[in-house]
CSV table of C-alpha atoms in Angstrom, one decimal:
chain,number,residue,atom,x,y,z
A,1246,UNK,CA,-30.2,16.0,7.3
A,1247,UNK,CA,-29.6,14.3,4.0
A,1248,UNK,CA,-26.4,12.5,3.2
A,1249,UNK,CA,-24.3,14.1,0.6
A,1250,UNK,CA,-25.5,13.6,-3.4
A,1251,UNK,CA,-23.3,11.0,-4.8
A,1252,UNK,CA,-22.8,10.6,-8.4
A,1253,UNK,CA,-23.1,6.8,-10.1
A,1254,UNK,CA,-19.6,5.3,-11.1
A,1255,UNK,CA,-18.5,2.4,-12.4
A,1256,UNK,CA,-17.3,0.2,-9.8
A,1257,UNK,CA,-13.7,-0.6,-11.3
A,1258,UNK,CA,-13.4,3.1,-11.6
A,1259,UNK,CA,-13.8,3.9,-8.2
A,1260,UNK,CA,-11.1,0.5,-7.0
A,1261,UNK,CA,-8.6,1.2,-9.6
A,1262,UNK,CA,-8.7,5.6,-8.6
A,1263,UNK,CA,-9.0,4.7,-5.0
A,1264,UNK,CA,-5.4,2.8,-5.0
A,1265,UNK,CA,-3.7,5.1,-7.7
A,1266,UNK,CA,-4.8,8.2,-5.0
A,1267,UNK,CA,-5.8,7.4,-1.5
A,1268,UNK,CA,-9.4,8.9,-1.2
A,1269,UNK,CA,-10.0,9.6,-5.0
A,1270,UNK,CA,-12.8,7.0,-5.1
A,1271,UNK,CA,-14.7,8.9,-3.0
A,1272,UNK,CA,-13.9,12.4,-4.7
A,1273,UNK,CA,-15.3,10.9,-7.8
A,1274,UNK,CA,-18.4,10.0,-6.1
A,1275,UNK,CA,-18.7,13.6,-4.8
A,1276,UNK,CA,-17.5,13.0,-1.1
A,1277,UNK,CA,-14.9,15.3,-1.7
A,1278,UNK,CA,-14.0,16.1,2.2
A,1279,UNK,CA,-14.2,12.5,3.0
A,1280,UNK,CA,-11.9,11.6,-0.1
A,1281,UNK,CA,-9.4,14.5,1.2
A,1282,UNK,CA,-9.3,13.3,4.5
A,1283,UNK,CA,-9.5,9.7,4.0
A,1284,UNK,CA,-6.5,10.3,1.6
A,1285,UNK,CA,-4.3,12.3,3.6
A,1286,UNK,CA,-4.9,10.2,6.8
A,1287,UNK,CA,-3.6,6.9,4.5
A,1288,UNK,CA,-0.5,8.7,3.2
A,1289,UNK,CA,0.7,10.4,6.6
A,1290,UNK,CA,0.6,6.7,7.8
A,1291,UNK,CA,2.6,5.6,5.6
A,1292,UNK,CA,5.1,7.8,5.3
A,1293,UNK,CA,5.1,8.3,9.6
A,1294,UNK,CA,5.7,4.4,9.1
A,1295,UNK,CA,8.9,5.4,7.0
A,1296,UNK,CA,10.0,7.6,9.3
A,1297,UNK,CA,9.6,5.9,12.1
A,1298,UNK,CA,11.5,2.5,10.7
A,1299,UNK,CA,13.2,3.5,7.8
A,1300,UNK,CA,13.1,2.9,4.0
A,1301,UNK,CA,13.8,-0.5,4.7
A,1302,UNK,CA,10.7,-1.6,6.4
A,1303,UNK,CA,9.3,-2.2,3.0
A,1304,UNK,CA,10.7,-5.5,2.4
A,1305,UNK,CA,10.2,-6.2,-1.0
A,1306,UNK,CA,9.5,-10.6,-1.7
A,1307,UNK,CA,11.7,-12.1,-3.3
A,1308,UNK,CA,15.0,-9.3,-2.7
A,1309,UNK,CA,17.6,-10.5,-1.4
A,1310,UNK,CA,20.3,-7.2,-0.6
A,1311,UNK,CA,23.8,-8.1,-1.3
A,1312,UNK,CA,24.6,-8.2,2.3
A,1313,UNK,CA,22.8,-11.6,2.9
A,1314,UNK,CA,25.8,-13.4,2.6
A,1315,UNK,CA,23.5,-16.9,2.3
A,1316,UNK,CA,22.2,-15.5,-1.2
A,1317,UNK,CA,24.7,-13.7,-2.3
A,1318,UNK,CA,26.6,-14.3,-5.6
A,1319,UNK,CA,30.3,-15.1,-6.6
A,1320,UNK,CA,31.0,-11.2,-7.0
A,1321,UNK,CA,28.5,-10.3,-4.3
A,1322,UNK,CA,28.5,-6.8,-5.8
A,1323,UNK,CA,24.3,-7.3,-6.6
A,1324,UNK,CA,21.0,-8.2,-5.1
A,1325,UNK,CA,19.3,-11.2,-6.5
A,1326,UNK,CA,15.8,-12.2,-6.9
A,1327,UNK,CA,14.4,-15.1,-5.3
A,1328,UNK,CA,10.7,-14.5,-6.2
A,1329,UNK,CA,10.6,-17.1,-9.4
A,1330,UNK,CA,12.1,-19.8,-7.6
A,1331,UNK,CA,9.5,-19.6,-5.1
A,1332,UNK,CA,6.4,-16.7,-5.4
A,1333,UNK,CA,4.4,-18.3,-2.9
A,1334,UNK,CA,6.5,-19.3,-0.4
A,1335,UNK,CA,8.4,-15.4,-0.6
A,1336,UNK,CA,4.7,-13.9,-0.1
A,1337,UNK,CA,4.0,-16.2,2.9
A,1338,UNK,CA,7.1,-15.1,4.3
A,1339,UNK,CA,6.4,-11.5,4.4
A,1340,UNK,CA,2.9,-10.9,4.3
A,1341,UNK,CA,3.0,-7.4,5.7
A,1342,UNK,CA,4.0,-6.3,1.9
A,1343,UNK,CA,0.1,-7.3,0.5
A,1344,UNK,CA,-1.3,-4.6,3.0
A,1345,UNK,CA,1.8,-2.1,2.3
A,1346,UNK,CA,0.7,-2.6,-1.6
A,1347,UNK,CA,-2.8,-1.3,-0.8
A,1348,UNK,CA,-1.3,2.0,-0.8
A,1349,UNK,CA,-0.7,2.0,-4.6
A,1350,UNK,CA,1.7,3.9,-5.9
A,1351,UNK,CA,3.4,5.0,-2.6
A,1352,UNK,CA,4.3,1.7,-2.2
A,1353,UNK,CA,5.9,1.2,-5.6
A,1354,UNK,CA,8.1,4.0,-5.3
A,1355,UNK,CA,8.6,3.3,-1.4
A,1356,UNK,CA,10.0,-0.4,-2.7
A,1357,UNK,CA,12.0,1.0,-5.1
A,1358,UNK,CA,13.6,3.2,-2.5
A,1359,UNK,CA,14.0,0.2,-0.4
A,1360,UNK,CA,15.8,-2.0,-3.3
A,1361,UNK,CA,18.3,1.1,-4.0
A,1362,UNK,CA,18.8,1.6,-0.1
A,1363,UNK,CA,19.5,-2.4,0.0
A,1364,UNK,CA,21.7,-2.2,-3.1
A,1365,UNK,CA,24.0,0.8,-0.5
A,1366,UNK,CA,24.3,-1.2,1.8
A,1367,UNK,CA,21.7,-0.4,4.0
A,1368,UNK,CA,20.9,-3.0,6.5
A,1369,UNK,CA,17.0,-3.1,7.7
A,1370,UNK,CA,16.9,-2.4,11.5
A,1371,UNK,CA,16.3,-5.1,14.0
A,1372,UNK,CA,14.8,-2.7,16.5
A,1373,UNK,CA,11.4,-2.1,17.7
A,1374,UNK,CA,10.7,1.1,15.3
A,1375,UNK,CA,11.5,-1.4,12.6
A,1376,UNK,CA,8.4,-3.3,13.9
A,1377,UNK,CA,6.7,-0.5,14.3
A,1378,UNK,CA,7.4,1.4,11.1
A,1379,UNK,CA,5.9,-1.9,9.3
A,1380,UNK,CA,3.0,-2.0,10.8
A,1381,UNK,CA,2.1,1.7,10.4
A,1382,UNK,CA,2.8,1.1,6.6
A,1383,UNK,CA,0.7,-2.2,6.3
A,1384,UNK,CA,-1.7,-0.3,8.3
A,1385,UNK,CA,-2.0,2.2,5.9
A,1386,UNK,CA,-2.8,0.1,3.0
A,1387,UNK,CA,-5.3,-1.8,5.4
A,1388,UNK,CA,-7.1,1.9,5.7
A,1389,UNK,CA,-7.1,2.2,2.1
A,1390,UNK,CA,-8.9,-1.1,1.5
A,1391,UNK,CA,-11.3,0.3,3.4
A,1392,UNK,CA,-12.0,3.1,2.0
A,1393,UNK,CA,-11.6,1.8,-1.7
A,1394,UNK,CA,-14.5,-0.8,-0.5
A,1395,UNK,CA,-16.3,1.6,1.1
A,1396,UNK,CA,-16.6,3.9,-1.5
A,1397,UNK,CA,-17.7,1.7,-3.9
A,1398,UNK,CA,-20.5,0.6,-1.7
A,1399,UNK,CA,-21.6,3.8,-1.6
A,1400,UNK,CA,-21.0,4.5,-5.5
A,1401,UNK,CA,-23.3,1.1,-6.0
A,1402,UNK,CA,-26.1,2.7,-3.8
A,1403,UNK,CA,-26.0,5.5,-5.4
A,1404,UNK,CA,-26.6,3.6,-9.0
A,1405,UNK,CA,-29.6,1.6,-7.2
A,1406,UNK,CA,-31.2,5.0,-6.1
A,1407,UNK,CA,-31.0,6.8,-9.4
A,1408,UNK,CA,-32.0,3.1,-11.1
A,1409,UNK,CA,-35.0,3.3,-8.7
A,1410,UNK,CA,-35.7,7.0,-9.3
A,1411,UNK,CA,-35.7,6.3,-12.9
A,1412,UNK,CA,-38.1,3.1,-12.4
């Protein structure tokens, strides 16, 4: 049985689709029921990883919510932003949010629900679905760096077969 014909792409193409849409890089190489299930595997893990631990589990680096009494202002009626003071040591601190950001866009707006949900009043959880919930969404973007470099593996073969072909 031959593998499925896979059309050449350029390989930004393929990263740059692949984290805008979960399993787009490998519907533009024509793996269309890989790139549908790859895809819909990523995002049901991430948002099973919401469920499971809330909004909240994406901690955004460098937010501080307004409850943090430690951080918070005079008024204490706002969040504040600690990430220019200190990107790298913010990132180190909550490394989980690099894979969660593998997800793409879900991410974004998933952070943004998280900042609003902080700016309520809503406290993260300090139980073990918290934990949980994390690592389902960090897990998620892990997947999706998978597949991203996966597909463009295969997109590259694909160039050196028709490049050989052509030879």
């Amino acid at each position: 049985m031959h593998p499925p014909a896979v059309t050449p792409r350029p390989a930004a193409l393929i990263a740059i689709a692949g984290w805008v849409v979960p399993g787009l890089g490998y519907w533009l190489i024509g793996q269309r029921a890989r790139g549908i299930v790859a895809g819909v595997t990523i995002v049901l893990t991430f948002v099973y990883g919401l469920l499971v631990g809330g909004v909240r589990v994406i901690d955004v680096p460098g937010y501080r919510a307004p409850t943090q009494a430690m951080v918070r202002g005079a008024s204490g009626s706002a969040g504040t932003w600690q990430f220019r003071q200190n990107p790298t040591g913010e990132i180190v601190n909550k490394p989980w949010y690099i894979a969660q950001v593998l997800t793409g866009p879900l991410n974004v707006v998933a952070s943004v629900a998280s900042v609003h949900a902080a700016e309520r009043g809503v406290r993260p959880s300090t139980a073990r679905t918290f934990d949980i919930g994390t690592l389902y969404t960090a897990v998620a973007g892990m997947l999706n760096l998978l597949v991203i470099m996966d597909s463009i593996y295969l997109g590259s073969r694909a160039t050196a077969a028709g490049a050989t072909e052509s030879a």
